[in-house]
Short mmCIF file of C-alpha atoms in Angstrom, two decimals:
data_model
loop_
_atom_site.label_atom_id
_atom_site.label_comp_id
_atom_site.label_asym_id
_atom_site.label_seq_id
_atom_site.Cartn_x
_atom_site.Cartn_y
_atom_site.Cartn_z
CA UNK A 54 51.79 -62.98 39.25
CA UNK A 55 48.26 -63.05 38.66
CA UNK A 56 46.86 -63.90 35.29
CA UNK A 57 44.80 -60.79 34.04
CA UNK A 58 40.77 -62.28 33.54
CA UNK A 59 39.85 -62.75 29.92
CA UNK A 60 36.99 -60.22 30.41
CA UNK A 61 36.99 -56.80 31.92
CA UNK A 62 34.42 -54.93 33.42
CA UNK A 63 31.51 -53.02 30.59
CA UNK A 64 32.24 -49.02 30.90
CA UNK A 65 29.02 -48.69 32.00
CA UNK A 66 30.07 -50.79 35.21
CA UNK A 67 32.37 -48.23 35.76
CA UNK A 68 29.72 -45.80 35.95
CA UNK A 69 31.75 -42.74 34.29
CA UNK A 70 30.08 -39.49 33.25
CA UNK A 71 32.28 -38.41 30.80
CA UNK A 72 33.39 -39.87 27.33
CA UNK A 73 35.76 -41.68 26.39
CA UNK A 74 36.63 -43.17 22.92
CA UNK A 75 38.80 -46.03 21.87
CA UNK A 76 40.15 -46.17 18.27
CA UNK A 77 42.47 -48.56 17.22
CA UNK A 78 44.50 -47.35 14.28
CA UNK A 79 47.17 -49.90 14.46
CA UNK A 80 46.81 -52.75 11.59
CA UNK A 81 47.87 -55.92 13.22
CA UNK A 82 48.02 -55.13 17.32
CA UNK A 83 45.40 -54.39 19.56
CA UNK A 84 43.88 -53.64 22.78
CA UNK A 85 40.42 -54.55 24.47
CA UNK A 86 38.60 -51.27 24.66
CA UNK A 87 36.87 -52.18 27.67
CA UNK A 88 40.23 -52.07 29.71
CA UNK A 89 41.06 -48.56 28.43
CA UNK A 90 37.78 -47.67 30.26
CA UNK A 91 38.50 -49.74 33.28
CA UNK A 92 41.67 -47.82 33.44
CA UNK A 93 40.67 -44.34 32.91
CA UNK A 94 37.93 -45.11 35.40
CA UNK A 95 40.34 -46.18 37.61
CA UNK A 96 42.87 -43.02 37.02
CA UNK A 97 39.90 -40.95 37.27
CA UNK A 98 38.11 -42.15 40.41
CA UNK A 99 41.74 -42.40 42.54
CA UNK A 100 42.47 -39.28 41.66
CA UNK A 101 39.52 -37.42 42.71
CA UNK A 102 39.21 -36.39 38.68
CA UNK A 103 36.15 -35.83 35.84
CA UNK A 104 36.95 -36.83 32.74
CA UNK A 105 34.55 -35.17 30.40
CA UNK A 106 36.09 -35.93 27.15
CA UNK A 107 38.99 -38.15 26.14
CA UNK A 108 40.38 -39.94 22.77
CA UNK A 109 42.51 -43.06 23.31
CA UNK A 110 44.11 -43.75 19.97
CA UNK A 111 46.02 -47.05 19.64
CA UNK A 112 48.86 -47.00 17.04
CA UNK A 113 52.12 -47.67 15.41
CA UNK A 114 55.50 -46.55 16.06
CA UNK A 115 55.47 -44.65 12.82
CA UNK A 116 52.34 -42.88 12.93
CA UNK A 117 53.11 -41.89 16.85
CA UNK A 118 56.81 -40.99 15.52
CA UNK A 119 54.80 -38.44 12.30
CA UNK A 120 52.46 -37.18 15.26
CA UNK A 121 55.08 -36.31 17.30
CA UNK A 122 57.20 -34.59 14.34
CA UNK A 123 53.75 -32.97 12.97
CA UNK A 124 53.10 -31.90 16.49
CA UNK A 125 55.88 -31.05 18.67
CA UNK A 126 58.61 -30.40 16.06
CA UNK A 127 60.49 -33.62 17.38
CA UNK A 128 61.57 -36.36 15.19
CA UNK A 129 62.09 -39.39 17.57
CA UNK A 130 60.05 -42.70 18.84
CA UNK A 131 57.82 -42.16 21.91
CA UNK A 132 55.75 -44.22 23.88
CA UNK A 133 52.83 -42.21 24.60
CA UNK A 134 51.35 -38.60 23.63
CA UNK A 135 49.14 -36.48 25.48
CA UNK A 136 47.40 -33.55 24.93
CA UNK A 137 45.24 -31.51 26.96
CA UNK A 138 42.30 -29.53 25.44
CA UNK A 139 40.61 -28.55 28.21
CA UNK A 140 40.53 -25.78 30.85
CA UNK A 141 41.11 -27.63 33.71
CA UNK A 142 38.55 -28.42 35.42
CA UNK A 143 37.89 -31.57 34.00
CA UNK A 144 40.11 -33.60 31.90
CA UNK A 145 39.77 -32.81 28.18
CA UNK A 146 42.38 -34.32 25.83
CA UNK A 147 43.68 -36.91 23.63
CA UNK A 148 46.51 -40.06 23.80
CA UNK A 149 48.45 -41.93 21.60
CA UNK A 150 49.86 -44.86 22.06
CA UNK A 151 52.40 -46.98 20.16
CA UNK A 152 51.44 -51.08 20.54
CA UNK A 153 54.86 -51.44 18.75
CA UNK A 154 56.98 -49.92 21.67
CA UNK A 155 54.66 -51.90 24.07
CA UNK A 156 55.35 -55.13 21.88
CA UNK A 157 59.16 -54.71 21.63
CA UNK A 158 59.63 -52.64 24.99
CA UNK A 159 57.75 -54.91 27.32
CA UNK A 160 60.22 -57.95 27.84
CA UNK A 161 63.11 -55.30 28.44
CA UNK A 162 60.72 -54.36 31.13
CA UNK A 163 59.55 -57.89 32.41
CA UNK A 164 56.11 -57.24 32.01
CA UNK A 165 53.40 -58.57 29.00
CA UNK A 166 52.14 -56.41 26.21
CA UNK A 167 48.74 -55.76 27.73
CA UNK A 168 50.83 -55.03 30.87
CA UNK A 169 52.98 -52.44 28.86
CA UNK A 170 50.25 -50.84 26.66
CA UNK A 171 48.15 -49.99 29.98
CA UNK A 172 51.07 -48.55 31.46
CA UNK A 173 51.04 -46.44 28.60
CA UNK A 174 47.64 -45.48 28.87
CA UNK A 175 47.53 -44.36 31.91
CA UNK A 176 50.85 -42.40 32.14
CA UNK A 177 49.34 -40.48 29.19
CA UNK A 178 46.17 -39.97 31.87
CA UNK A 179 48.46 -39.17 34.49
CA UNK A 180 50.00 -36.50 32.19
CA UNK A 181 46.48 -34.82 31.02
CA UNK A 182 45.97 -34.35 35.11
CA UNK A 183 49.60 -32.49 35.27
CA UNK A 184 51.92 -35.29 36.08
CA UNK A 185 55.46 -34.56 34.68
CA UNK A 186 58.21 -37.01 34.35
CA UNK A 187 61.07 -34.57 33.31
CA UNK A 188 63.07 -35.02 36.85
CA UNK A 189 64.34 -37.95 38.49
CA UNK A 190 61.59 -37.02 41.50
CA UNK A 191 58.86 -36.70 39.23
CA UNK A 192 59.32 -39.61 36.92
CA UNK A 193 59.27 -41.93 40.35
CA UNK A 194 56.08 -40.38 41.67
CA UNK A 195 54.76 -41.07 37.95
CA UNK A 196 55.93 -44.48 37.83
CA UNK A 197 54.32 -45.34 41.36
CA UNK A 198 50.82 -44.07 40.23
CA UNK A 199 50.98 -45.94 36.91
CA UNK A 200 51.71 -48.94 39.38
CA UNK A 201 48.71 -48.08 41.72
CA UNK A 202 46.46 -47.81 39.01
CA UNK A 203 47.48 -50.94 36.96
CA UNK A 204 46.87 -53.05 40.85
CA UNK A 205 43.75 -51.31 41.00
CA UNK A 206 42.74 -52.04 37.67
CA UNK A 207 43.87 -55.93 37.81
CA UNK A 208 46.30 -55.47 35.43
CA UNK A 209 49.57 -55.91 37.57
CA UNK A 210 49.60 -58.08 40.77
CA UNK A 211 50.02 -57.20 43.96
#
């Protein structure tokens, strides 16, 4: 597998219209911001997409848990949040994403941390643009995209 360079590409490389912001809220774990834009950019260009305004929060398992009970009535670990707050015809939204399940989930998975976190990131993309995951069918299409996107991106290997 390839080794992931120790720099990525400046957003403005990316050449995006839209904003995006990175906040890490998570007190020991973290992410380089610039590959949450190289990703989104890369969501957003393969699928055809304008992102006009998205939040990326990075976080723990226990604030993501307290957003997901706060927000959706449902008191269990996740992965990733999404939600849209747009009208469609661009993406407008917000994700969360929990560095500890990335941490702790990714050997399980055979893949690093940074590996696991992006996956994260851009199955909470993939959701804002309509992807579900809640059938068998629709959790492989997901998982394919993530794995486009992540090659694409230079995360993954070939």
């Amino acid at each position: 597998m390839e080794t992931p360079p120790d720099h990525w590409p400046d957003p403005i490389d990316d050449a995006l219209e839209g904003e995006i912001t990175v906040s890490i809220a998570h007190q020991q774990l973290d992410l380089d911001p610039d590959l949450v834009w190289h990703l989104v950019c890369q969501v957003e260009k393969g699928e055809g997409q304008r992102i006009r305004q998205l939040e990326v929060t990075l976080m723990s398992a226990e604030q993501l848990r307290e957003m997901n009970r706060a927000w959706k009535n449902a008191d269990y670990d996740t992965d990733v949040l999404s939600f849209s707050l747009g009208d469609g015809t661009a993406i407008d939204g917000e994700i969360y994403v929990s560095l500890d399940f990335a941490l702790i989930h990714c050997h399980t998975y055979g893949a690093t941390y940074i590996e696991e976190a992006c996956r994260y990131i851009v199955h909470g993309v993939l959701h804002l643009l309509g992807y579900e995951d809640d059938t068998p069918k629709g959790a492989r299409i997901m998982r394919r995209k993530e794995d486009q996107y992540l090659r694409s991106a230079g995360v993954i290997g070939t």
